[in-house]
Coordinates of C-alpha atoms and ligand atoms in Angstrom, one line a residue:
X1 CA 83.5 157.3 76.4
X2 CA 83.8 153.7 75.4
X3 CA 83.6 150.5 78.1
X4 CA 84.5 147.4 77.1
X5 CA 82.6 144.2 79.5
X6 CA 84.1 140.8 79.0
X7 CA 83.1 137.6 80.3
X8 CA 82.6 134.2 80.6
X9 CA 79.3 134.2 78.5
X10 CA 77.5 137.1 77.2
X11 CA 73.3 136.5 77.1
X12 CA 72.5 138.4 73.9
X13 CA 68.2 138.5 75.1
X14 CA 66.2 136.4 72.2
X15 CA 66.3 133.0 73.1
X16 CA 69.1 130.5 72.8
X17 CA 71.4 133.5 71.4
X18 CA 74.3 133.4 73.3
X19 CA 78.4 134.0 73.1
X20 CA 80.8 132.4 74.9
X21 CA 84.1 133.9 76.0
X22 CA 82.0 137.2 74.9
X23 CA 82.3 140.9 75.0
X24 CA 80.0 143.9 74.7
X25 CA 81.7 147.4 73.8
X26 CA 79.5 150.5 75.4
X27 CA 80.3 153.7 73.3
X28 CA 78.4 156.5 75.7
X29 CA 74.8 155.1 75.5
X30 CA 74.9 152.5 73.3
X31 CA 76.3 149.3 72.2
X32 CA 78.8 149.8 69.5
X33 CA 79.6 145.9 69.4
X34 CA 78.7 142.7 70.6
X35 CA 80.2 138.9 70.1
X36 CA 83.5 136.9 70.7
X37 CA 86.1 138.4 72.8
X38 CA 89.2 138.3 70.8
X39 CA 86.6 140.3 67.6
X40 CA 85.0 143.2 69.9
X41 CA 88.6 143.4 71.5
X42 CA 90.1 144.3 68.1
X43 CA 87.1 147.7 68.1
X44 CA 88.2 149.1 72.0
X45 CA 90.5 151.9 72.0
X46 CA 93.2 152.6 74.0
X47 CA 91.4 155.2 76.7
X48 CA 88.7 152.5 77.3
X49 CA 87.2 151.6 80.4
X50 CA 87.4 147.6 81.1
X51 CA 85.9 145.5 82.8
X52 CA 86.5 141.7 82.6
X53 CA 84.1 139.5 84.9
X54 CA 84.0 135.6 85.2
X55 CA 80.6 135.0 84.7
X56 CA 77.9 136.8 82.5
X57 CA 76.5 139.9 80.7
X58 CA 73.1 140.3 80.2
X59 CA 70.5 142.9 79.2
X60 CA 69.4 145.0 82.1
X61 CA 66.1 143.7 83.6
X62 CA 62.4 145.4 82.8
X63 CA 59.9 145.5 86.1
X64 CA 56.4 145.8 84.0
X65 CA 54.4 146.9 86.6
X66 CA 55.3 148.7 89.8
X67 CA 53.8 151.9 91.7
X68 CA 56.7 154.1 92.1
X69 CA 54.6 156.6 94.8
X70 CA 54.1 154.0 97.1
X71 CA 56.9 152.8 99.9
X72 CA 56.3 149.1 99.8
X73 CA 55.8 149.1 103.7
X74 CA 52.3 148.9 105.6
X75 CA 51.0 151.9 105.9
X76 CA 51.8 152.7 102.0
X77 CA 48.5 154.3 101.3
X78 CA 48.0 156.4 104.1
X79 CA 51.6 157.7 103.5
X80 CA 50.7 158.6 99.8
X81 CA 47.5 160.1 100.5
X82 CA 49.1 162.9 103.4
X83 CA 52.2 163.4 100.8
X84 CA 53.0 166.9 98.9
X85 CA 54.5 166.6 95.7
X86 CA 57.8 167.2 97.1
X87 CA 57.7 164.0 98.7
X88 CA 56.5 162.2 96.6
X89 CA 58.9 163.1 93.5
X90 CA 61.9 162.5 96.1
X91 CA 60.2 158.9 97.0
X92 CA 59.9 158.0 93.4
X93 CA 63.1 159.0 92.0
X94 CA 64.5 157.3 95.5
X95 CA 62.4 153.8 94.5
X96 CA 63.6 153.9 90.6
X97 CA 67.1 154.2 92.1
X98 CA 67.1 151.5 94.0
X99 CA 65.5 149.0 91.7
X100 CA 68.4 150.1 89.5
X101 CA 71.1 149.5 92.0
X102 CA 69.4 146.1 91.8
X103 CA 69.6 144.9 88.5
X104 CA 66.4 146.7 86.8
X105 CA 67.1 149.4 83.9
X106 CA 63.5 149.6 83.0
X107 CA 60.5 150.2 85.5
X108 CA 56.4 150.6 83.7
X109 CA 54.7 152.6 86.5
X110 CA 51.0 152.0 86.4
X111 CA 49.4 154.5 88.3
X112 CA 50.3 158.2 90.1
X113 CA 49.2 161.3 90.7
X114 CA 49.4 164.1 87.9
X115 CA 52.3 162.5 86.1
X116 CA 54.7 162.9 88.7
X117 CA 56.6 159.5 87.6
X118 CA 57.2 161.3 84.3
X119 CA 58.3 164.4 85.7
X120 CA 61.1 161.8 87.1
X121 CA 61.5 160.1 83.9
X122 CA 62.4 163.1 82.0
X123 CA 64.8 164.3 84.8
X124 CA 66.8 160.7 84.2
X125 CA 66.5 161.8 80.3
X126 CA 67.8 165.5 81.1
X127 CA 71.0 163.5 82.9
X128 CA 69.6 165.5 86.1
X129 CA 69.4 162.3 88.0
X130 CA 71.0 159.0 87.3
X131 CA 68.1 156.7 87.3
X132 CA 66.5 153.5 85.2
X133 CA 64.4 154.1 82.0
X134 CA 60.7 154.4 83.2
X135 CA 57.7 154.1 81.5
X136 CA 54.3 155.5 82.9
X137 CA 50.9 155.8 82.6
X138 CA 49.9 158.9 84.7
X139 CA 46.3 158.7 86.9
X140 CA 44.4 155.4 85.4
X141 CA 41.0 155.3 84.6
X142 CA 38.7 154.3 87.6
X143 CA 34.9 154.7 87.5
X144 CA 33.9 157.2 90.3
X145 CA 35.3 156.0 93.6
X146 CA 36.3 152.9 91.8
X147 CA 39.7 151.0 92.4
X148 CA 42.4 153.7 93.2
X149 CA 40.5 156.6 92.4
X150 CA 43.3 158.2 94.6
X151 CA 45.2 158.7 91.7
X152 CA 42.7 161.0 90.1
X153 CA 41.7 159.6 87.3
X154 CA 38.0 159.2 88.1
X155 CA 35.4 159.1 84.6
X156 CA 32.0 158.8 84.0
X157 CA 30.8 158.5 80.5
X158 CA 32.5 159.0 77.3
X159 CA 32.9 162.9 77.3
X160 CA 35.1 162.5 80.6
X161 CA 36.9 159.6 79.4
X162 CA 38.1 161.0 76.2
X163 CA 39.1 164.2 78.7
X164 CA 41.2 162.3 80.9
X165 CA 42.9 160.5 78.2
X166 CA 43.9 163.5 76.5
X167 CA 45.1 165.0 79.8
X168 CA 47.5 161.4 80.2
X169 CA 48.8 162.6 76.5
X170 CA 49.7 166.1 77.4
X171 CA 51.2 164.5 80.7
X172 CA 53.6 162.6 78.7
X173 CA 51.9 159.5 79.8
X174 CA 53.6 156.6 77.7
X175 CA 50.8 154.1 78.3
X176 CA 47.2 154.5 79.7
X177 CA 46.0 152.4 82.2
X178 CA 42.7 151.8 82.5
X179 CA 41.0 149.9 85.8
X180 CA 38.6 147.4 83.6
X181 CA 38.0 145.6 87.4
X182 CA 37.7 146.0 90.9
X183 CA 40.8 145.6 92.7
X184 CA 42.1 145.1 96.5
X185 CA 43.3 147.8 98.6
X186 CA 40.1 150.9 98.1
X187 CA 37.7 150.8 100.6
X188 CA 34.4 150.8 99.0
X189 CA 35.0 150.2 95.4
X190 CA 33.5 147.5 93.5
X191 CA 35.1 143.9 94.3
X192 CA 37.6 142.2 92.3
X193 CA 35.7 140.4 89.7
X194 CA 33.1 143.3 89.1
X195 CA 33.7 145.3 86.0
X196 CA 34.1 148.6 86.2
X197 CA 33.4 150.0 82.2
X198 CA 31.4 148.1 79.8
X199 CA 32.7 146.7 76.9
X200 CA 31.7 150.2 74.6
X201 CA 33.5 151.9 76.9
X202 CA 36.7 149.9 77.1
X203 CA 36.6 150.1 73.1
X204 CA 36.7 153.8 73.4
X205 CA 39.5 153.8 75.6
X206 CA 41.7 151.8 73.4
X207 CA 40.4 153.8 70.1
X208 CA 41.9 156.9 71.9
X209 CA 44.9 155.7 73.1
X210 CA 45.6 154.3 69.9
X211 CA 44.6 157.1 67.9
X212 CA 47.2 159.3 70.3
X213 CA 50.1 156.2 69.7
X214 CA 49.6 155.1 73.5
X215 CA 49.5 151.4 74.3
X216 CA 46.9 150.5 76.5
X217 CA 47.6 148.6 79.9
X218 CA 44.4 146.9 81.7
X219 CA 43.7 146.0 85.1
X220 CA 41.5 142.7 85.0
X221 CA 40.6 140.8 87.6
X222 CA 37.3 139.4 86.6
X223 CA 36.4 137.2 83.8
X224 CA 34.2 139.2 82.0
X225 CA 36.3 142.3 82.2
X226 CA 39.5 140.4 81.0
X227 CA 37.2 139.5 78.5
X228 CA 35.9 143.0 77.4
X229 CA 39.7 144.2 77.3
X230 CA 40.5 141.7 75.1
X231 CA 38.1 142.1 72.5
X232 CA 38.3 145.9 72.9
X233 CA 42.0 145.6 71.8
X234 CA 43.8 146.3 74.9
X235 CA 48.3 145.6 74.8
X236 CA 48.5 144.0 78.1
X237 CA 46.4 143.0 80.9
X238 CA 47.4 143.3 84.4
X239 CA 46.8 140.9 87.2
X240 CA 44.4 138.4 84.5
X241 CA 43.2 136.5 87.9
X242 CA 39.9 134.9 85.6
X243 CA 37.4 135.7 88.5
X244 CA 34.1 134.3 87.9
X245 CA 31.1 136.8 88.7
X246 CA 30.2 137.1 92.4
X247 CA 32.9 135.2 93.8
X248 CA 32.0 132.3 91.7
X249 CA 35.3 130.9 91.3
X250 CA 37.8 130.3 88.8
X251 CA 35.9 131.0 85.7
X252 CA 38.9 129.9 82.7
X253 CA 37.1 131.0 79.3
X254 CA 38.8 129.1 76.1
X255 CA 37.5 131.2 73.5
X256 CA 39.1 134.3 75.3
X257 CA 42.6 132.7 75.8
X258 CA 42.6 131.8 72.5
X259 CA 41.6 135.6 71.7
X260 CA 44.4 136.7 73.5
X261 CA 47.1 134.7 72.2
X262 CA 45.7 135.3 68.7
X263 CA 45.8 139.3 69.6
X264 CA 49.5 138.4 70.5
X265 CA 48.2 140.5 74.4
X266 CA 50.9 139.9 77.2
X267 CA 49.7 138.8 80.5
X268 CA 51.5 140.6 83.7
X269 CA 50.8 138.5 86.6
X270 CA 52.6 140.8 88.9
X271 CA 53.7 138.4 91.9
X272 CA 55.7 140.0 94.9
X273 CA 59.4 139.0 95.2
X274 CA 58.7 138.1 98.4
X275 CA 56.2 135.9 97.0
X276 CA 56.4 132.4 99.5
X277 CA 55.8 135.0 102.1
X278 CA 52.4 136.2 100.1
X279 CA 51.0 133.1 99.7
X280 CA 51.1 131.7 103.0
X281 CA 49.5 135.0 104.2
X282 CA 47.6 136.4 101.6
X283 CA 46.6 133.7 98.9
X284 CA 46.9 130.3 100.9
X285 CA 48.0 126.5 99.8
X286 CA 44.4 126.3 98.0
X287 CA 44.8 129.7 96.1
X288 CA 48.8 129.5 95.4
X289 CA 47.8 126.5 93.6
X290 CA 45.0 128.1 91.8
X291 CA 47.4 130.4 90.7
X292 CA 49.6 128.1 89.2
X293 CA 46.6 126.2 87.3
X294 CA 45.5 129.4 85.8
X295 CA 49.6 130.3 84.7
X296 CA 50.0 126.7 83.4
X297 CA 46.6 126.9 81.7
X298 CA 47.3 130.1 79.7
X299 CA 50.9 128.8 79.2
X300 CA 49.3 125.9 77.1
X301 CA 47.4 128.6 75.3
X302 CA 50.0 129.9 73.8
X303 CA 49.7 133.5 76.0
X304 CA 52.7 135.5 76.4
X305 CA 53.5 136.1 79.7
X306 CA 55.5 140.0 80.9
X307 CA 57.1 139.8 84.5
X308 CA 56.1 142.4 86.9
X309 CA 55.8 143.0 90.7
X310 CA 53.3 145.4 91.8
X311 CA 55.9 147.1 93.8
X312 CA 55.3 149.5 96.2
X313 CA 52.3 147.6 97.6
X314 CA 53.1 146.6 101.2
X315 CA 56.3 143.8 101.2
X316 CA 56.7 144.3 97.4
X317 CA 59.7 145.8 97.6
X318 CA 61.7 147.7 94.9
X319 CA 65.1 146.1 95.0
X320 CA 64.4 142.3 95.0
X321 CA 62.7 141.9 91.3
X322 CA 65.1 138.7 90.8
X323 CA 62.9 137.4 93.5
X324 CA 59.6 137.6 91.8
X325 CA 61.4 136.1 88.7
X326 CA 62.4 133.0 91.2
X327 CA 58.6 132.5 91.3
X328 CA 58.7 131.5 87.6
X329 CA 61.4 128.8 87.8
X330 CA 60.7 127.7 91.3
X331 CA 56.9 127.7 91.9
X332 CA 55.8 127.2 87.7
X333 CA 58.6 125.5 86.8
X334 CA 60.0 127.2 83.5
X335 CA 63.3 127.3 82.7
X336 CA 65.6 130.0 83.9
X337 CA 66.7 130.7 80.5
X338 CA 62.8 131.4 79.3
X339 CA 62.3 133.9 82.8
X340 CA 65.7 135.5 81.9
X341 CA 64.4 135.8 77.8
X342 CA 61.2 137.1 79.5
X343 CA 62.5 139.3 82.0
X344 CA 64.7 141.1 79.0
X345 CA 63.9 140.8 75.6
X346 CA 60.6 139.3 75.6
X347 CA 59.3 142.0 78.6
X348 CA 61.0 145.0 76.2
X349 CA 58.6 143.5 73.9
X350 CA 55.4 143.9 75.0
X351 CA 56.2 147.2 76.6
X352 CA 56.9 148.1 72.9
X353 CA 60.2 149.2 73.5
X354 CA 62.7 149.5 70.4
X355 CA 66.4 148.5 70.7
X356 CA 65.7 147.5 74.6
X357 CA 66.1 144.3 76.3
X358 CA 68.9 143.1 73.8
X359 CA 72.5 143.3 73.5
X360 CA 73.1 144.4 70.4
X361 CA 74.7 146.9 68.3
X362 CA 72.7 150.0 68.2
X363 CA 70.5 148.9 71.1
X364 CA 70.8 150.8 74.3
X365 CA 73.2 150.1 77.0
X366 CA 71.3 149.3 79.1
X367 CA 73.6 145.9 80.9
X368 CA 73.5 144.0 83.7
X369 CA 76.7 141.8 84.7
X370 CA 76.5 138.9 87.5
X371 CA 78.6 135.8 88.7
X372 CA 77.8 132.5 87.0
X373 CA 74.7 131.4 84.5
X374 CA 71.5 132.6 85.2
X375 CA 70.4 130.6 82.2
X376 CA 71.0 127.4 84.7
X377 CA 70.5 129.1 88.3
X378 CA 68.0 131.9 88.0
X379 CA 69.6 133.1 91.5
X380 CA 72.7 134.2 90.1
X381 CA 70.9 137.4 89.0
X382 CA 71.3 138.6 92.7
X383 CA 75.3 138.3 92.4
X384 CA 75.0 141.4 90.4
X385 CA 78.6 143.2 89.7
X386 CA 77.8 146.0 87.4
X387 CA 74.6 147.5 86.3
X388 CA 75.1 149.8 83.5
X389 CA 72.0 152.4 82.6
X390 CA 71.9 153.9 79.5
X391 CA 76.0 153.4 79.1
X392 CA 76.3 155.1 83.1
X393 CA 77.8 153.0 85.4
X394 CA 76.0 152.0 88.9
X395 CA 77.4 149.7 91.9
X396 CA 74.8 147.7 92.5
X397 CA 74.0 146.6 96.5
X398 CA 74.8 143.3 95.8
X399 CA 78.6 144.6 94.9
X400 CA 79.4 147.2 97.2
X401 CA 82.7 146.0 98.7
X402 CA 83.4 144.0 96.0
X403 CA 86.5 144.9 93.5
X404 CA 85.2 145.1 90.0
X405 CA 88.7 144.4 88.2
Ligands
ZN1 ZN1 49.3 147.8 90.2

């Protein structure tokens, strides 16, 4: 079936390319077309569906890091930990819904138990659920009792790690995640700037992943393990906080910023969309702004940055991503058309996603359409109209009640 969107402006993904008085024409899962109104038009047949919106089409929105197993809510862990995998498969496929009822056709989960997220993923792909693309990663690497060894991926020594890796790959995993630091949130396990593998063992990780076509995703709090990752080749590092060793402080390297701009490695800073919230509670006025040096310094670095939220931790909710993007324009202080380029294009990008994140012929249809110009108001993304996954159409919350001529 063909579906023909026209509005005001359509946001093509690459930065700068966009078409005004636009269209983009949907045949089944894909874009068939894509430019001036009055040309795709012309290509629509007569039993098309149409929809004709005032203010913008856009490519759906990527979440780079989220934890689809966990509710978001206090209590999250505890929850997980009693679950069977009945619940948990209904929870996850619940969560990936409602991020896409929300705006988001593309969620990278970063750690679960056995694979379940990719059980979901390939009911969405089956057309057994409606749902948003997802990536993930299966059970990450944690050293024995090491950050979220819950997940059950605990290794010790190389024999173990090339085990679990290959057990990601028969999973289905599309990325392997690999806990290079400490982290919050597992009693006991080493603190957040304490490596967990040393740097021979991070190498082996990536050589496997690679060797199996896997991308590798590491969580780095500390210096020195943000530091190992990047020399050991890893595609993008989670968190990136630059802890110095034993609670030192900030400890901002230049020789390993400049490494990872030169190894072209994305940064996900994963921020809640709830984040004003989160610092006044959790980081504080002296850490918010500690945050914002350490984005601003890597920024002048030349470091790529991938959006993400770490939902499913408590308050990081599913369905508010276009918060967490806020944090970008409001708190940094980038443009809303560089969040909105990250958010899409740039994010499909480092997820190593082909024909995602664009509008363009070929690509998937995977569309998001709001009132007004989120390249001048990043908060029009929450007056969300019509989400379209993979060419299937989904109300989103923000339109339920509204007509959708
Ligand atoms: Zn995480």
């Amino acid at each position: 079936m063909q579906q023909l969107i026209t509005a005001e402006q359509v946001v093509v993904g690459p930065a700068g390319q966009r078409v005004a008085d636009g269209a983009v024409l949907v045949d089944g899962d894909t874009i068939s077309a894509v430019g001036p109104r009055r040309e795709v038009e012309r290509r629509a047949e007569d039993t098309c569906r149409r929809t004709a919106v005032g203010g913008t089409v856009l490519p759906g929105l990527v979440n780079a890091h989220v934890h689809l197993s966990w509710d978001a809510d206090f209590g999250m862990l505890e929850r997980y930990r009693a679950a069977d995998y009945a619940e948990l498969l209904l929870g996850i496929a619940g969560r990936a819904q409602r991020a896409l009822r929300a705006g988001v056709t593309t969620l990278r989960d970063l750690g679960d138990r056995d694979g379940l997220v990719l059980r979901v993923r390939d009911a969405i792909e089956r057309g057994d659920l409606v749902g948003p693309r997802l990536l993930g990663s299966g059970p990450p690497l944690t050293p024995p009792e090491g950050h979220c060894w819950f997940f059950g991926g605990e290794v010790s020594g190389p024999e173990e790690i090339r085990a679990r890796i290959r057990r990601n790959v028969a999973l289905g995993a599309d990325v392997i995640k690999v806990m290079a630091s400490g982290g919050q949130m597992t009693p006991g396990s080493p603190p957040t700037w304490q490596s967990q593998f040393s740097a021979e063992e991070l190498d082996l990780v990536v050589g496997e992943a690679h060797a199996a076509g896997l991308p590798v995703a590491a969580h780095a709090h500390g210096t020195e393990a943000i530091a190992a990752a990047t020399a050991a080749g890893v595609d993008t590092i989670e968190h990136c906080s630059w802890q110095g060793a034993r609670n030192s402080g900030p400890d901002l390297r230049e020789d390993v910023a400049r490494e990872i701009a030169a190894r072209d490695i994305a940064v996900c800073h994963a921020y809640p969309p709830d984040w004003r919230s989160f610092q006044r509670v959790v980081v504080g006025e002296k850490g918010a702004r500690a945050v914002l040096e350490r984005i601003h310094w890597m920024d002048e670095h030349g470091i790529r940055f991938v959006p993400g939220t770490d939902a499913g931790l408590p308050t990081s909710v599913f369905d508010n991503y276009v918060g967490a993007l806020s944090y970008y324009v409001e708190a940094v202080g980038w443009s809303p058309a560089r969040v909105v380029e990250m958010a899409t294009t740039g994010a499909a990008r480092a997820l190593g996603l082909e024909g995602v994140g664009r509008l363009a012929p070929g690509c998937a249809a995977d569309v998001l359409v709001v009132d007004g110009d989120p390249l001048s108001d990043i908060t029009a993304l929450h007056r969300q109209r019509l989400v379209l996954a993979r060419g299937q159409a989904v109300v989103p919350d923000a339109a339920v009640g509204q007509r959708v001529s």
